[in-house]
Amino acid sequence: MKLKIIITYEDGWYISSCPNLPGCHSQGRTTKEAFANIEDAIKGYIASYVKHKEPLPVQPFIEKQIEVKYDSISASIR
């Protein structure tokens, strides 16, 4: 199973999340640690569903990148 992992940076922590698995998040002080921790979180997440014999709520993830021009936003709020 291939899953999407997203890493963001906030207040000294790299926050990792898996948008395919609702509520599956972790963190680390480095990106390497955040990736390792989210992998552990995913394994635990899946194991919990298997243990309780529940279907895994894998959600499709649609990705699109957009470009927002800062100057146009800045000008519109002046």
Short mmCIF file of C-alpha atoms in Angstrom, two decimals:
data_model
loop_
_atom_site.label_atom_id
_atom_site.label_comp_id
_atom_site.label_asym_id
_atom_site.label_seq_id
_atom_site.Cartn_x
_atom_site.Cartn_y
_atom_site.Cartn_z
CA MET A 1 0.00 0.00 0.00
CA LYS A 2 1.43 3.37 -0.98
CA LEU A 3 0.43 6.30 1.22
CA LYS A 4 1.04 10.04 0.96
CA ILE A 5 3.07 11.62 3.78
CA ILE A 6 3.10 15.37 4.34
CA ILE A 7 5.69 17.13 6.52
CA THR A 8 5.26 20.68 7.78
CA TYR A 9 7.40 22.70 10.19
CA GLU A 10 5.96 24.42 13.24
CA ASP A 11 7.52 25.75 16.45
CA GLY A 12 10.70 23.69 16.21
CA TRP A 13 8.95 20.45 15.21
CA TYR A 14 8.44 18.68 11.91
CA ILE A 15 4.80 17.55 11.89
CA SER A 16 4.11 14.46 9.79
CA SER A 17 0.69 13.34 8.67
CA CYS A 18 -0.87 10.80 6.36
CA PRO A 19 -3.95 12.33 4.70
CA ASN A 20 -5.07 8.88 3.48
CA LEU A 21 -5.56 7.77 7.11
CA PRO A 22 -7.76 10.24 9.03
CA GLY A 23 -6.17 11.35 12.31
CA CYS A 24 -2.81 9.66 11.66
CA HIS A 25 -0.14 12.19 12.66
CA SER A 26 3.26 12.27 14.34
CA GLN A 27 6.21 14.62 14.77
CA GLY A 28 9.98 14.80 15.12
CA ARG A 29 12.80 17.26 15.66
CA THR A 30 14.21 16.40 12.22
CA THR A 31 12.55 15.32 8.97
CA LYS A 32 14.23 11.92 9.32
CA GLU A 33 12.71 11.51 12.78
CA ALA A 34 9.30 12.73 11.58
CA PHE A 35 9.31 10.18 8.72
CA ALA A 36 10.34 7.35 11.09
CA ASN A 37 7.69 8.37 13.62
CA ILE A 38 4.87 8.58 11.06
CA GLU A 39 5.85 5.14 9.76
CA ASP A 40 5.47 3.79 13.31
CA ALA A 41 2.17 5.66 13.69
CA ILE A 42 0.86 4.18 10.43
CA LYS A 43 1.80 0.65 11.53
CA GLY A 44 0.03 1.18 14.86
CA TYR A 45 -2.98 2.73 13.13
CA ILE A 46 -3.36 -0.23 10.78
CA ALA A 47 -2.71 -2.77 13.57
CA SER A 48 -5.52 -1.26 15.64
CA TYR A 49 -8.02 -1.67 12.81
CA VAL A 50 -6.86 -5.25 12.16
CA LYS A 51 -7.08 -6.11 15.88
CA HIS A 52 -10.64 -4.80 16.09
CA LYS A 53 -11.56 -6.42 12.75
CA GLU A 54 -12.71 -3.10 11.35
CA PRO A 55 -12.26 -1.96 7.74
CA LEU A 56 -9.37 0.42 7.26
CA PRO A 57 -10.74 3.90 6.45
CA VAL A 58 -8.27 4.65 3.66
CA GLN A 59 -9.36 7.86 2.00
CA PRO A 60 -8.35 8.87 -1.50
CA PHE A 61 -6.09 11.87 -1.60
CA ILE A 62 -6.21 14.37 -4.41
CA GLU A 63 -3.21 16.64 -4.71
CA LYS A 64 -2.97 19.87 -6.62
CA GLN A 65 -0.44 22.64 -6.26
CA ILE A 66 -1.42 26.20 -6.97
CA GLU A 67 0.59 29.37 -7.22
CA VAL A 68 -0.60 32.40 -5.28
CA LYS A 69 1.00 35.74 -5.99
CA TYR A 70 1.69 37.51 -2.73
CA ASP A 71 1.68 40.97 -4.34
CA SER A 72 -1.93 40.68 -5.51
CA ILE A 73 -3.10 39.54 -2.06
CA SER A 74 -1.12 42.26 -0.33
CA ALA A 75 -2.56 44.94 -2.64
CA SER A 76 -6.15 43.76 -2.09
CA ILE A 77 -5.99 44.17 1.71
CA ARG A 78 -4.48 47.65 1.78
#
